[in-house]
Amino acid sequence: QMHLAESGGGSVQAGGSLKLSCTATGFESPPDCMGWFRQAPGKQREAVASIDSWDSEYYAGGVKDRFIVSRRRGSRTLWLQMSGLKPEDTAIYYCAARGDEPCFRDDYDVADKYNYWGQGTQVIVSS
C-alpha cells in the first residue's frame, strides 16, 4: 500500500523557518514527481512546489524566493525548507506524488495529476 507521511509542521512567528519532510512508503520505486500543496482555511488547495527525479524544480510565485523543495536522487523522502514565513503561509501542507511521469511546468500545480496524498501537516505563522 502506497503511503505518504508528512512531518515538521508547527507554529512559528513571522520571519521564522520550518522544514517539512515527507516519506513515501510502499512504492516499488521512488515516485518520479513529488510536491507540496497547501490549503488555508476557507481557501482552495494550491500548489507550493514540486521536484522530479531529474531534479527539475517548480515553485508557485508567492514562495519562490523563500521556499526550497528538495530530495536526494533516488530517495523516497521529500523536503520543503521554508524561510521568511508570513502569516499568509498558514495552512495545512500536503505532500503529493505521482509515480509514472516527471513533473511538468504546465501541470506540476494541478492537484488532479497526483495520484497519492498525505494526511497533511499544519503550519501556523503568527504576526
Coordinates of N, CA and C in Angstrom, one line a residue, residues 19-20 34-36 48-52 55-60 63-64 66-72 77-82 103 108:
K19 N 11.1 23.3 8.4 CA 11.4 22.3 7.4 C 10.4 21.2 7.5
L20 N 9.7 21.0 6.4 CA 8.8 19.9 6.3 C 9.4 18.7 5.6
M34 N 7.2 14.5 -7.0 CA 6.7 14.7 -5.7 C 6.6 16.2 -5.5
G35 N 5.6 16.6 -4.7 CA 5.4 18.0 -4.5 C 4.6 18.3 -3.2
W36 N 4.5 19.6 -3.0 CA 3.8 20.1 -1.8 C 2.6 21.0 -2.3
V48 N 2.5 24.5 -4.1 CA 3.6 25.2 -3.4 C 4.8 25.0 -4.3
A49 N 5.2 23.7 -4.4 CA 6.5 23.4 -5.1 C 6.5 21.9 -5.4
S50 N 7.2 21.6 -6.5 CA 7.4 20.2 -6.9 C 8.8 20.0 -7.4
I51 N 9.2 18.7 -7.4 CA 10.5 18.3 -7.9 C 10.4 16.9 -8.4
D52 N 11.1 16.6 -9.5 CA 11.0 15.3 -10.0 C 12.4 14.6 -9.9
D55 N 15.5 16.2 -11.1 CA 15.9 17.4 -10.3 C 15.3 18.7 -10.9
S56 N 14.2 18.6 -11.7 CA 13.5 19.8 -12.1 C 12.7 20.3 -11.0
E57 N 12.8 21.5 -10.7 CA 12.0 22.1 -9.6 C 11.0 23.2 -10.1
Y58 N 9.9 23.2 -9.5 CA 8.9 24.2 -9.9 C 8.3 24.8 -8.6
Y59 N 8.1 26.1 -8.6 CA 7.6 26.8 -7.5 C 6.4 27.7 -7.9
A60 N 5.5 27.9 -6.9 CA 4.5 28.9 -7.1 C 5.1 30.2 -6.9
V63 N 6.1 31.8 -3.3 CA 7.1 31.2 -2.4 C 8.4 31.0 -3.0
K64 N 8.6 31.4 -4.3 CA 9.8 31.0 -5.0 C 11.1 31.5 -4.3
R66 N 11.5 32.1 -1.1 CA 11.6 31.8 0.3 C 11.6 30.3 0.6
F67 N 11.1 29.5 -0.3 CA 11.0 28.1 0.0 C 11.9 27.3 -1.0
I68 N 12.4 26.2 -0.5 CA 13.2 25.3 -1.3 C 12.7 23.9 -1.2
V69 N 12.4 23.3 -2.3 CA 12.0 21.9 -2.3 C 13.2 21.1 -2.7
S70 N 13.3 19.9 -2.1 CA 14.5 19.1 -2.4 C 14.2 17.6 -2.1
R71 N 15.0 16.8 -2.7 CA 15.0 15.4 -2.4 C 16.3 14.8 -2.9
R72 N 16.9 13.8 -2.3 CA 18.1 13.2 -2.9 C 17.6 12.3 -4.0
T77 N 12.2 10.4 0.2 CA 11.9 11.5 1.1 C 12.0 12.8 0.4
L78 N 11.0 13.6 0.7 CA 10.9 15.0 0.1 C 11.0 16.0 1.2
W79 N 11.6 17.1 1.0 CA 11.7 18.2 2.0 C 11.1 19.5 1.4
L80 N 10.7 20.3 2.3 CA 10.4 21.7 2.0 C 11.0 22.6 3.0
Q81 N 12.0 23.3 2.7 CA 12.6 24.3 3.6 C 11.9 25.6 3.4
M82 N 11.3 26.1 4.5 CA 10.5 27.3 4.4 C 11.2 28.4 5.2
C103 N 7.6 15.8 -13.3 CA 6.8 17.0 -13.1 C 6.9 17.8 -14.4
Y108 N 2.5 20.9 -13.0 CA 3.0 20.5 -11.7 C 2.1 21.0 -10.6

